[in-house]
CSV table of C-alpha atoms in Angstrom, one decimal:
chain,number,residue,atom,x,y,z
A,71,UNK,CA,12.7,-2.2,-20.0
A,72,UNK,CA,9.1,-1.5,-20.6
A,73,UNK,CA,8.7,-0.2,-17.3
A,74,UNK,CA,11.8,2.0,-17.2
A,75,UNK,CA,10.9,3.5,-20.6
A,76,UNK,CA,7.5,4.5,-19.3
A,77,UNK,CA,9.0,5.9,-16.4
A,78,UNK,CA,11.9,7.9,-18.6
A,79,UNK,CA,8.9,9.4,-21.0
A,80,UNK,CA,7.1,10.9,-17.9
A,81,UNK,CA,8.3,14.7,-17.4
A,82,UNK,CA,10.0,15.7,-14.0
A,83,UNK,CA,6.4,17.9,-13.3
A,84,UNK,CA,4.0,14.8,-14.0
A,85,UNK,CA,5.5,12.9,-11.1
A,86,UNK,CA,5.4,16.5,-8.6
A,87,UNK,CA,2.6,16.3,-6.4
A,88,UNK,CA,-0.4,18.6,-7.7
A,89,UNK,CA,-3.7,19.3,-5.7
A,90,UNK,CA,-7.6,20.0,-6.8
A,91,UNK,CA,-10.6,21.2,-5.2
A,92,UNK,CA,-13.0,17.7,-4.8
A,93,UNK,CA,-17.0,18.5,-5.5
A,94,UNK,CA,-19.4,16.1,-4.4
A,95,UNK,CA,-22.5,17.1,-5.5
A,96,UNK,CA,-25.8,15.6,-4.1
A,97,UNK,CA,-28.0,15.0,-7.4
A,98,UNK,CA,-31.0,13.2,-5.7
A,99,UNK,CA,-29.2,11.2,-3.1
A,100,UNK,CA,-26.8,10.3,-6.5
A,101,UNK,CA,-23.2,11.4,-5.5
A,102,UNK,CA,-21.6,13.2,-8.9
A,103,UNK,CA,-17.9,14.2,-8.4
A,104,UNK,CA,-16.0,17.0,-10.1
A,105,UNK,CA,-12.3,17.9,-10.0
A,106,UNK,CA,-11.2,21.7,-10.9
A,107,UNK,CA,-8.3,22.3,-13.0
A,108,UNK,CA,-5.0,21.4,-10.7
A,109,UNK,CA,-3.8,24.0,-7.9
A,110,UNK,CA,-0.8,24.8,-5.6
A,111,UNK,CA,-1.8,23.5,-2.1
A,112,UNK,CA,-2.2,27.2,-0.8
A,113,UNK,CA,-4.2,28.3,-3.7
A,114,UNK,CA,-6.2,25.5,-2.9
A,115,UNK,CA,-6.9,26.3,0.8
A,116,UNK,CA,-8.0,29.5,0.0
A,117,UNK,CA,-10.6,28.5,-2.1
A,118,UNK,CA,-12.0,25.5,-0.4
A,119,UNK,CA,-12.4,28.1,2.8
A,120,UNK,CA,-14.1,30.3,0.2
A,121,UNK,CA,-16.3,27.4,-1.0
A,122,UNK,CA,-17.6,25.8,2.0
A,123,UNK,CA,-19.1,29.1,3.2
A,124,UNK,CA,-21.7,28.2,0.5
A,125,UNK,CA,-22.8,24.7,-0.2
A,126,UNK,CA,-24.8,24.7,-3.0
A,127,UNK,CA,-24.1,25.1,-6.7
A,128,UNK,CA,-26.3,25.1,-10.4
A,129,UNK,CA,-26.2,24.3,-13.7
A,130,UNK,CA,-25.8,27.0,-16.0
A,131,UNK,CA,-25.2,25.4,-19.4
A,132,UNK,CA,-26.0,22.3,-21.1
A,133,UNK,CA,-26.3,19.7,-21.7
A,134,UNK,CA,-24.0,19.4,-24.9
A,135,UNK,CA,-22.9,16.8,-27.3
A,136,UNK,CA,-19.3,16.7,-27.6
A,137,UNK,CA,-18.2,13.8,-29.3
A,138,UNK,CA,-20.1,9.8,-29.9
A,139,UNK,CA,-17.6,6.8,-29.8
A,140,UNK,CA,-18.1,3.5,-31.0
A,141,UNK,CA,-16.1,0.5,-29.8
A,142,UNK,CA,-16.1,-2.4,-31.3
A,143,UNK,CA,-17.6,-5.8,-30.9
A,144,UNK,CA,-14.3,-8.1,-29.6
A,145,UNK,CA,-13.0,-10.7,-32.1
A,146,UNK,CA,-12.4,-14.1,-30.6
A,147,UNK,CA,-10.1,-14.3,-27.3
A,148,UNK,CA,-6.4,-15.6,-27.5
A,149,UNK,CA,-4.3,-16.3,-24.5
A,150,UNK,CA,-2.9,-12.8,-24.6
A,151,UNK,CA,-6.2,-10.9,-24.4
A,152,UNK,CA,-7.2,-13.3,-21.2
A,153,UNK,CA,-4.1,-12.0,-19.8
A,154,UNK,CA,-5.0,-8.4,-20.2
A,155,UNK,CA,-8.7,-8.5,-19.1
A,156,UNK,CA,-7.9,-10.5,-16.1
A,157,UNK,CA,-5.3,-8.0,-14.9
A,158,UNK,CA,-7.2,-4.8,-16.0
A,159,UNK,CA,-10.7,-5.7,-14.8
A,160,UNK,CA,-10.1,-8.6,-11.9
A,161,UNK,CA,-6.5,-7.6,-10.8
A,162,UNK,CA,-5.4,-11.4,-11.1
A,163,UNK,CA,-2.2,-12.3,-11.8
A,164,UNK,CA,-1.1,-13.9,-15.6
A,165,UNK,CA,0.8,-16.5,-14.3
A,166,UNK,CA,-2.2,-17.4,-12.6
A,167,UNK,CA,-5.0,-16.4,-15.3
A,168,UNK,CA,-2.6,-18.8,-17.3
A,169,UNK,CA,-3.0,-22.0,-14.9
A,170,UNK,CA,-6.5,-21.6,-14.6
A,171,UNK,CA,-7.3,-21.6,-18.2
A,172,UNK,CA,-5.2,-24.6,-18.4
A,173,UNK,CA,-7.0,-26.6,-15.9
A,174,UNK,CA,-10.1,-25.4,-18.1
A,175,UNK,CA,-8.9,-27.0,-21.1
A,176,UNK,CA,-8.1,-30.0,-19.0
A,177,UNK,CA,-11.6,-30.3,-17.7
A,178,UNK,CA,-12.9,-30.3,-20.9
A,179,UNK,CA,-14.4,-27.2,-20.3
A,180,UNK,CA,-12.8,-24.8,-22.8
A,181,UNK,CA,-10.7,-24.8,-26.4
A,182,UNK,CA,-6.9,-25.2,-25.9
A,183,UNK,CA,-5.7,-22.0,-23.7
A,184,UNK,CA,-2.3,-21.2,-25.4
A,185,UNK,CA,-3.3,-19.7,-29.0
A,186,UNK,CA,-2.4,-15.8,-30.7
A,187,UNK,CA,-5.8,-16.2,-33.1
A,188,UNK,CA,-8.9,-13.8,-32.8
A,189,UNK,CA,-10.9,-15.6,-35.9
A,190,UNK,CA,-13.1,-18.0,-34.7
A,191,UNK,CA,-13.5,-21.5,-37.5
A,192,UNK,CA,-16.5,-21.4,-39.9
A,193,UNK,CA,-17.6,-24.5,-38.2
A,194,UNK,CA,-18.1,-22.5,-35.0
A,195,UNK,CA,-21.5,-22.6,-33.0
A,196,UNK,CA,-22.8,-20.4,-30.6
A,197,UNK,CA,-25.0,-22.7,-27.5
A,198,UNK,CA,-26.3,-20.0,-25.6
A,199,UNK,CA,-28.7,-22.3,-23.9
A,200,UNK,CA,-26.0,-24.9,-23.2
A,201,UNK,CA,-23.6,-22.2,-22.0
A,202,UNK,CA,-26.0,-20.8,-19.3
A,203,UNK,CA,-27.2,-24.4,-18.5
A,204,UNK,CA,-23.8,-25.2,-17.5
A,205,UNK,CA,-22.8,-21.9,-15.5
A,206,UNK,CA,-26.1,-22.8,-13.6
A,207,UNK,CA,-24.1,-25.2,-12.2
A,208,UNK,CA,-22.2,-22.8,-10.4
A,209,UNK,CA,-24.1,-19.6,-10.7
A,210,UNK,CA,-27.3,-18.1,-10.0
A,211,UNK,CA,-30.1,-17.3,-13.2
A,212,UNK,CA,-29.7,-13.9,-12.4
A,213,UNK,CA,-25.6,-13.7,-11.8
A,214,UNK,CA,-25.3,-15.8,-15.2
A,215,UNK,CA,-25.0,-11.7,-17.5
A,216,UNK,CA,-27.2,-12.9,-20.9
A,217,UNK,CA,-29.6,-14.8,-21.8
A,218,UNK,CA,-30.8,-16.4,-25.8
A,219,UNK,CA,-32.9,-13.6,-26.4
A,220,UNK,CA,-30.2,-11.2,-26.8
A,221,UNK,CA,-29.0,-9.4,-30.1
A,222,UNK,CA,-26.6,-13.2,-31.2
A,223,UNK,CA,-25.1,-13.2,-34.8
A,224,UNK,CA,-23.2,-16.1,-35.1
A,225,UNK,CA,-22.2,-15.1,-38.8
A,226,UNK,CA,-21.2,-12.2,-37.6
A,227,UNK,CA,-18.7,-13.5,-34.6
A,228,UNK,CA,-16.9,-15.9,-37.6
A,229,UNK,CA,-16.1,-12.5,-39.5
A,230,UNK,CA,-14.2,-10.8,-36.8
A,231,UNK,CA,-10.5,-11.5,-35.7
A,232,UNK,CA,-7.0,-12.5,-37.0
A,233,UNK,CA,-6.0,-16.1,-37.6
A,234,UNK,CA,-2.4,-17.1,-37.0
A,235,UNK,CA,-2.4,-20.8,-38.3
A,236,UNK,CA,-2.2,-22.0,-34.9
A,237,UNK,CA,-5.3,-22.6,-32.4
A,238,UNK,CA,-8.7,-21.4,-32.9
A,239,UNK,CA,-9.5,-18.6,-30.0
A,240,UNK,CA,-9.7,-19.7,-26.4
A,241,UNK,CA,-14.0,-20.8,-26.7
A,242,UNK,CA,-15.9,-22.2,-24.0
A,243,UNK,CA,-16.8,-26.3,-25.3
A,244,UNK,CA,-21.0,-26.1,-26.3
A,245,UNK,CA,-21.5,-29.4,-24.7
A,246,UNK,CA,-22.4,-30.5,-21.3
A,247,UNK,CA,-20.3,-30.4,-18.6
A,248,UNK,CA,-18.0,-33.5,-18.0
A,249,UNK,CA,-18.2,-35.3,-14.5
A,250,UNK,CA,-15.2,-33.9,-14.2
A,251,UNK,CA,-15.4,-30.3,-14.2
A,252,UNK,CA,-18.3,-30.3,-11.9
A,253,UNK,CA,-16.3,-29.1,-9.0
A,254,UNK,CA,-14.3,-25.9,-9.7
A,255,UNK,CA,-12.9,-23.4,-7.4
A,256,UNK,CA,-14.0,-19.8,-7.0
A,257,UNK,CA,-10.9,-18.6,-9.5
A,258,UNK,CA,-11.7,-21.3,-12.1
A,259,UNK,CA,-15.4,-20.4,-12.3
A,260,UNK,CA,-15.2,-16.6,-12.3
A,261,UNK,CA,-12.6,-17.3,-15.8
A,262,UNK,CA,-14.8,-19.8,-17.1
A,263,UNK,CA,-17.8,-17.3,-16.7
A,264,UNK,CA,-15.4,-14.8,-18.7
A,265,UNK,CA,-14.4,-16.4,-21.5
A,266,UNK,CA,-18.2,-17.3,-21.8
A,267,UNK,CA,-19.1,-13.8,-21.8
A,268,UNK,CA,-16.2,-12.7,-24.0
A,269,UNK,CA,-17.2,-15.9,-26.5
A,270,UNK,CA,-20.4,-14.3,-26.8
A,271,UNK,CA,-20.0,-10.9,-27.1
A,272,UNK,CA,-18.3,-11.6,-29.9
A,273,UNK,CA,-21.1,-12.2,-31.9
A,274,UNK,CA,-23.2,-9.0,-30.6
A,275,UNK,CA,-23.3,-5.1,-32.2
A,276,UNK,CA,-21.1,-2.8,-31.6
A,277,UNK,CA,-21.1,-0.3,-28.0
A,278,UNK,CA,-22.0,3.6,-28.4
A,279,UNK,CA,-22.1,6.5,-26.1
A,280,UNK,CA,-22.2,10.1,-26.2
A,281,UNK,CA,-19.6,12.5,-24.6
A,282,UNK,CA,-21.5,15.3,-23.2
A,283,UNK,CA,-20.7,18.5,-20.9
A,284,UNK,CA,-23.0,20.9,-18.6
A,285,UNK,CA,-21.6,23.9,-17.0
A,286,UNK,CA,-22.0,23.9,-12.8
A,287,UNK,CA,-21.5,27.1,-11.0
A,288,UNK,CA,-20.0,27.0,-7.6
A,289,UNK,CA,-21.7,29.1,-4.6
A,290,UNK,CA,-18.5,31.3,-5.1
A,291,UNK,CA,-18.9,32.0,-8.6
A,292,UNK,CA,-16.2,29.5,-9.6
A,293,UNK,CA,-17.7,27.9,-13.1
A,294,UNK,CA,-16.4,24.0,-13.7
A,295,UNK,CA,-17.3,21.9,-16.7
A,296,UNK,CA,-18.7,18.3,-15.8
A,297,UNK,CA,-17.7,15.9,-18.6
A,298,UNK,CA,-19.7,12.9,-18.8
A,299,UNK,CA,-20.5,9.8,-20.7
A,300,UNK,CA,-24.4,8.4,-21.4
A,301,UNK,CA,-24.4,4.8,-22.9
A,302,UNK,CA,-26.8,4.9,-26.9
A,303,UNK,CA,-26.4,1.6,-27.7
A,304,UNK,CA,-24.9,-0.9,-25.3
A,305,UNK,CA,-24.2,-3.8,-28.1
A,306,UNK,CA,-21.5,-6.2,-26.4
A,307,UNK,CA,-21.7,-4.6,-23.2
A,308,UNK,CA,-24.8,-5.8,-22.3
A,309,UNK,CA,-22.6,-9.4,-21.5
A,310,UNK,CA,-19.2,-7.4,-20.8
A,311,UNK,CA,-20.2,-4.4,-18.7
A,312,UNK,CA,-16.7,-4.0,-17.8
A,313,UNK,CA,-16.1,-3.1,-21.4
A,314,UNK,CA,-18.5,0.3,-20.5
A,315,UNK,CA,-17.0,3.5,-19.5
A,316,UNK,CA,-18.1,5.0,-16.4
A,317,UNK,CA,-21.6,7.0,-16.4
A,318,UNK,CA,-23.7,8.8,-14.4
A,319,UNK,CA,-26.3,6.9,-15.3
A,320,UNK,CA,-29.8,8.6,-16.8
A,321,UNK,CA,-31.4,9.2,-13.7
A,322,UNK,CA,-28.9,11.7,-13.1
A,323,UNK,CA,-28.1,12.7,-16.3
A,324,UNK,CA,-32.3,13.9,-16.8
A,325,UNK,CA,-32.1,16.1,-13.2
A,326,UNK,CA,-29.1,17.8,-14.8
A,327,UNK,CA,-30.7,21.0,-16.9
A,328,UNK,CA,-30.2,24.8,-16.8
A,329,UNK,CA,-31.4,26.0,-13.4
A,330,UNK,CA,-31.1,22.7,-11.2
A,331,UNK,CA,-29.5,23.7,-8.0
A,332,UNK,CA,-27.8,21.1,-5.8
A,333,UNK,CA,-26.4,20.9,-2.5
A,334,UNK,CA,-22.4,19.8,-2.7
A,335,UNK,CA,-19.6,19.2,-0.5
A,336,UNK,CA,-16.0,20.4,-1.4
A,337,UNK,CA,-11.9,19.3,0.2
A,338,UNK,CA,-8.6,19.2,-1.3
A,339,UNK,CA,-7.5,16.1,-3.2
A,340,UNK,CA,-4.2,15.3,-4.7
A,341,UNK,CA,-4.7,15.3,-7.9
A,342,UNK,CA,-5.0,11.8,-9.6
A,343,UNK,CA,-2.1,11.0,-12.2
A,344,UNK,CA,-0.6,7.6,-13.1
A,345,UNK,CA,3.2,7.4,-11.9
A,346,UNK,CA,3.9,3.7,-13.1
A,347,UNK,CA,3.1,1.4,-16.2
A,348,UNK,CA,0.0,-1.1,-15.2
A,349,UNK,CA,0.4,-4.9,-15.6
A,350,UNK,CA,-2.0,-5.0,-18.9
A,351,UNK,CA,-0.5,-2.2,-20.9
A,352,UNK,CA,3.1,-4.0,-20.0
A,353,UNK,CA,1.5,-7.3,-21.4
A,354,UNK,CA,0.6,-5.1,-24.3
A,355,UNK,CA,3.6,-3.6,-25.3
A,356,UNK,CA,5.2,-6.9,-24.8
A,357,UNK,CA,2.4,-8.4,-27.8
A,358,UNK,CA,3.1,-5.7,-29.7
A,359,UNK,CA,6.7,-6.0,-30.0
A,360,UNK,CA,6.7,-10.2,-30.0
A,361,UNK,CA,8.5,-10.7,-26.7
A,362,UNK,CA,7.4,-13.8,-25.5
A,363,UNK,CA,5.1,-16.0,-26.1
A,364,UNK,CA,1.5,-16.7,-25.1
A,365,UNK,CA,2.8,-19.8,-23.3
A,366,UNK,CA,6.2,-17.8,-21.7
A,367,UNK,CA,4.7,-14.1,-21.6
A,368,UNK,CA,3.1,-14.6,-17.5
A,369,UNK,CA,6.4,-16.0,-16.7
A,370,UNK,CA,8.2,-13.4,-17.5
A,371,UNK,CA,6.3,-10.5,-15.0
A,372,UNK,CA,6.6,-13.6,-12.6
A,373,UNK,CA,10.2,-13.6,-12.6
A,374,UNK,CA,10.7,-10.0,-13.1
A,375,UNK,CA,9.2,-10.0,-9.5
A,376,UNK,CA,10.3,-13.1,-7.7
A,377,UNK,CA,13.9,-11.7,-9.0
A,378,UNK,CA,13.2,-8.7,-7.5
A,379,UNK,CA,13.9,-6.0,-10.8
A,380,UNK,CA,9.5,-4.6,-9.8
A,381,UNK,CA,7.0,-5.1,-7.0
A,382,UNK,CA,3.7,-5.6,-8.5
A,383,UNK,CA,0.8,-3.7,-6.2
A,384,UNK,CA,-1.4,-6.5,-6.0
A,385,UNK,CA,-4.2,-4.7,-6.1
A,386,UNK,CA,-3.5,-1.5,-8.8
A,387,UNK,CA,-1.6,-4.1,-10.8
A,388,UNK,CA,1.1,-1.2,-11.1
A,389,UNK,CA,4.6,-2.5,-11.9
A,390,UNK,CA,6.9,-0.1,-9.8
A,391,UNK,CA,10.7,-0.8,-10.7
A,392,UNK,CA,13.0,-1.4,-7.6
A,393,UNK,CA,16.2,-0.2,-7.0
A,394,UNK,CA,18.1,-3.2,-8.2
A,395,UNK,CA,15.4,-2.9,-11.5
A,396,UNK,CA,16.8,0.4,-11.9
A,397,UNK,CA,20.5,-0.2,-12.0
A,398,UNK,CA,19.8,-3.3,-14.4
A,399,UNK,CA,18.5,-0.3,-17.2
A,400,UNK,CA,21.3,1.7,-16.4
A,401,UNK,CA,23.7,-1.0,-17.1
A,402,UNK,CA,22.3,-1.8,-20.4
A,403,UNK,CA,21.9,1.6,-21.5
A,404,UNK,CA,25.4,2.9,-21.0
A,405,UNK,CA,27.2,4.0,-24.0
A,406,UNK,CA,29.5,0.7,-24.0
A,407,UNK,CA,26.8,-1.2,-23.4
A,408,UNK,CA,23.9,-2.0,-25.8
A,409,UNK,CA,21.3,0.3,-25.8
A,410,UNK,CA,19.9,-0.5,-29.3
A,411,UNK,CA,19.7,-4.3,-28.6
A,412,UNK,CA,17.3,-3.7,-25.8
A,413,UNK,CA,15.2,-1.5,-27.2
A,414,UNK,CA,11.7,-3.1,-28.2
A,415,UNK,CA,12.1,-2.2,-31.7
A,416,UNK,CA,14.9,-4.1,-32.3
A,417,UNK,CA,13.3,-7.2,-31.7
A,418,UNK,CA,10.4,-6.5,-33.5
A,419,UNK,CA,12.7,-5.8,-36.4
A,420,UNK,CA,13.6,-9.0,-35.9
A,421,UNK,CA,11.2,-11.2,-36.0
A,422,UNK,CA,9.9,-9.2,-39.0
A,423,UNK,CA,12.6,-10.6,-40.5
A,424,UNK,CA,12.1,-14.1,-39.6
A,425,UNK,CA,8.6,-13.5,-40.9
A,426,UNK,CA,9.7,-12.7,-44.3
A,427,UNK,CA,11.7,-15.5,-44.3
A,428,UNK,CA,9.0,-17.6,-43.9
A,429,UNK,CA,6.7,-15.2,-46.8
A,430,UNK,CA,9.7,-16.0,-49.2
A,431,UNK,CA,10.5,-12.1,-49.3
A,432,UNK,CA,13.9,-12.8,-47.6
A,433,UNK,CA,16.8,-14.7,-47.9
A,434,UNK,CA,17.8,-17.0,-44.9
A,435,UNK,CA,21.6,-17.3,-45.3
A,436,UNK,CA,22.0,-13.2,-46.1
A,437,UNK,CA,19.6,-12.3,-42.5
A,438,UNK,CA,21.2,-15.0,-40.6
A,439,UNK,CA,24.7,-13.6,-41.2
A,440,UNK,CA,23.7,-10.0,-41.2
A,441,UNK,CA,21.7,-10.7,-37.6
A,442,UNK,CA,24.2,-13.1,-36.2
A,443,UNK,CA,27.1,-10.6,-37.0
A,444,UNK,CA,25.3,-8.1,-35.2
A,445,UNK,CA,24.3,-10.0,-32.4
A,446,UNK,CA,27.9,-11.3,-31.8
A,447,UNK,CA,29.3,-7.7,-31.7
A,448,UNK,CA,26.7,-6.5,-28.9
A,449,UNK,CA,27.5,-9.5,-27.4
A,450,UNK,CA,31.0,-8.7,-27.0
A,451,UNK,CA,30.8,-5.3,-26.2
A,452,UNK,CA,28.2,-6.4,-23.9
A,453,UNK,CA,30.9,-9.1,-22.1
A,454,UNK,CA,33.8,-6.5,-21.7
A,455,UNK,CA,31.4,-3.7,-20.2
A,456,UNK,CA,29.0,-5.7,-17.9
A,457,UNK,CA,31.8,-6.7,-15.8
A,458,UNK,CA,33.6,-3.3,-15.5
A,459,UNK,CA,29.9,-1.8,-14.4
A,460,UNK,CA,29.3,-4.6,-11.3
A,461,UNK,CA,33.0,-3.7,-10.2
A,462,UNK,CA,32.4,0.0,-10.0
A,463,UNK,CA,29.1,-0.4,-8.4
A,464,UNK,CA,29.5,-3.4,-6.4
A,465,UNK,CA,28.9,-1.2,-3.4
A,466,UNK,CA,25.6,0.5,-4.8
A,467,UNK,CA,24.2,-2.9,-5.8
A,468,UNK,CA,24.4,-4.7,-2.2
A,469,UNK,CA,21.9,-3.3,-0.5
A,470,UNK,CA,20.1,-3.6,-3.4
A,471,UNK,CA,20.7,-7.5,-3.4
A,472,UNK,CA,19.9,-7.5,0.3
A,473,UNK,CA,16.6,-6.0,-0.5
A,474,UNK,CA,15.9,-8.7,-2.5
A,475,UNK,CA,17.0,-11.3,-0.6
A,476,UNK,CA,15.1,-9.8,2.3
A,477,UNK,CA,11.8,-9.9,-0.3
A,478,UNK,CA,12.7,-13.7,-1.3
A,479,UNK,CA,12.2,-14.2,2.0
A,480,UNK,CA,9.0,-13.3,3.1
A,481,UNK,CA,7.8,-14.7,-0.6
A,482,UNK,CA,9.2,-18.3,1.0
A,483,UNK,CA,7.2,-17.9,4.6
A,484,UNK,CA,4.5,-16.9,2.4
A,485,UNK,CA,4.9,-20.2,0.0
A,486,UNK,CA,5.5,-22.2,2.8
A,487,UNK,CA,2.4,-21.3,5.1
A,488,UNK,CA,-0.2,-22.1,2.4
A,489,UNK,CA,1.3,-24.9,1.7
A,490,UNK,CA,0.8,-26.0,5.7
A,491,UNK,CA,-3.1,-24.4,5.2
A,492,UNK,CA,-3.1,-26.7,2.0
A,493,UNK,CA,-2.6,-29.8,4.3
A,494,UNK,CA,-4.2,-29.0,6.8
A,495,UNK,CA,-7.4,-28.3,4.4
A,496,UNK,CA,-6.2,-32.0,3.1
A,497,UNK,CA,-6.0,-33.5,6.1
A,498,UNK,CA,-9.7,-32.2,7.3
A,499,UNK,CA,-11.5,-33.3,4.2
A,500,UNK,CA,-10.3,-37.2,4.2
């Protein structure tokens, strides 16, 4: 639903293809891109023939201080914040991310993985030296991201976060490692390194940086701001550098005064904009709005895909709706459907409800009829309309359903030929 409602919010014109002149500029063998404003494809083959009679380009202005931002130093991790990170920064999949941190726990190597709480207990200790000691296990001193001289505050980590009564946040354990989790896979160690970044960049300042802007002028004349970003205080970065937004970096930033002059290169580029809703901001909107669980939440991309309703691009993590996916929205949202019922907000009405239940604010018997009454109603209006839809679209819907089954099976060659690699692997190392 998530996925159709980003789509539906998008206007006709976003998803049109639009088109920009691409500068590389050569900033002492440091390649610096800048887009122009969008352009019709003609306009923009007029100019790039204008523009490549040139080559080189200066700065004119700047540079200036737009705006700082700080970002906060993480609270503790909880299962859905590994779910987001891994998508966003590594592209791996939360049904996956999920296993993994299970067979963490398992080894004795991190905190029970299935938990909604940020706050990290009072009795919490930070083992820097025990932490890096054990990723040398698996990692090399200079691949291990922090060492015990950097800017800890353990009293600082334990003020941070939200706790839910239920698990403390996913921590790595400050102990040695057990004989059995001396042997982990490439996937297991790259999450175990996480969470013990994550863990300790939750104890660390805040990150700063400075928006700034300098004015370039083209070798035709054309003047284009270059909007950039220089890190002040790098706080929790330092361990999570993913956390960082992008930036020149202050080699380039220092060449980059009134008068420079650089040698560019310019094309035409269709202009970047997002078309579909990414993996992490679904698993976003669906903690926001309490669907799932932390234990159910990867399931349910999972089998949004294996039932064929999105394909996933494995490696954008972009969640484009199919067909089939399509049809399912439109059923729901017709008039004699239930449209309200499916909407996020109703569920997050609900379990509001539940929760003042449990606060004493609310009455169980008066919510459960009001809700149930409710819910019975869709239900039935649901029941009589559902089956009148499939009948007048039966022959929209199979090719759809062919699609699909088409999809299920390459997924089951797929399954089926690691499973033979799997054996064979097996087979080799007895």
């Amino acid at each position: 639903m998530a996925v159709d409602q980003h789509l539906h919010n998008l206007k006709v014109i976003d998803l049109l293809p639009k088109f920009c002149l691409e500068f590389v500029v050569n900033v002492n063998g440091q390649k610096v891109v800048i887009l122009s404003e969008p352009l019709d494809e003609e306009e923009a083959k007029k100019r790039v023939a204008s523009l490549q009679k040139f080559g080189h380009c200066r700065v004119v202005g700047g540079p200036d201080h737009v705006k700082t931002e700080t970002v906060k130093a993480p609270a503790g991790i909880n299962s859905c914040d590994l779910l987001k990170d891994q998508s966003k920064y590594f592209g791996r999949r939360p049904v996956a991310t999920a296993d993994i941190a299970q067979r963490l726990y398992t080894k004795a190597m991190t905190t029970y993985s299935r938990t909604e709480t940020t706050k990290h207990p009072n009795d919490m200790k930070l083992s820097v030296w025990q932490l890096r000691a054990n990723l040398l296990h698996f990692k090399k001193d200079d691949d291990i991201g922090f060492s015990p001289n950097m800017n800890f505050n353990e009293e600082k980590a334990k003020e941070r976060g939200i706790n839910r009564g239920d698990h403390p946040p996913i921590m790595p354990i400050g102990k040695p490692l057990s004989r059995f989790a001396r042997y982990l896979s490439k996937e297991e160690i790259e999450v175990y390194h996480y969470i013990c970044r994550r863990f300790l960049a939750s104890s660390m300042p805040d990150y700063q940086y400075s928006n700034k802007v300098v004015m370039f002028e083209m070798g035709d004349g054309l003047m284009l701001p270059y909007l950039f970003a220089q890190h002040d205080v790098l706080g929790f970065t330092e361990v999570l550098p993913e956390y960082k937004v992008a930036s020149p970096g202050d080699t380039v930033i220092a060449k980059l005064v009134p008068g420079a002059e650089f040698a560019y290169t310019v094309s035409i580029k269709e202009y970047p904009h997002q078309k579909f809703l990414l993996e992490h901001e679904l698993l976003e909107k669906m903690e926001k709005y309490n669907v799932g669980t932390d234990g159910t939440i990867p399931n349910y991309i999972e089998t949004m895909e294996r039932d064929g309703y999105v394909k996933v691009d494995p490696k954008t993590r972009e969640l484009k709706p199919t067909g089939l996916g399509i049809k399912m929205i439109e059923a729901y949202r017709g008039r004699e459907c239930i449209p309200d019922m499916v909407e996020a907000k109703y569920r997050e009405k609900f379990i509001q409800g539940i929760e003042e239940i449990a606060s004493g604010k609310r009455d169980f018997v008066t919510f459960y009829n009001e809700s149930m009454k409710d819910v019975y109603a869709h239900y039935k209006k649901f029941a009589a309309y559902l089956e009148r839809y499939i009948e007048a679209t039966k022959k929209e819907l199979k090719p759809l359903v062919k699609e699909k089954n088409a999809h299920d099976s390459v997924m089951e060659n797929e399954k089926k030929k690691a499973r033979e690699e799997a054996e064979k692997k097996l087979k080799l190392e007895k």
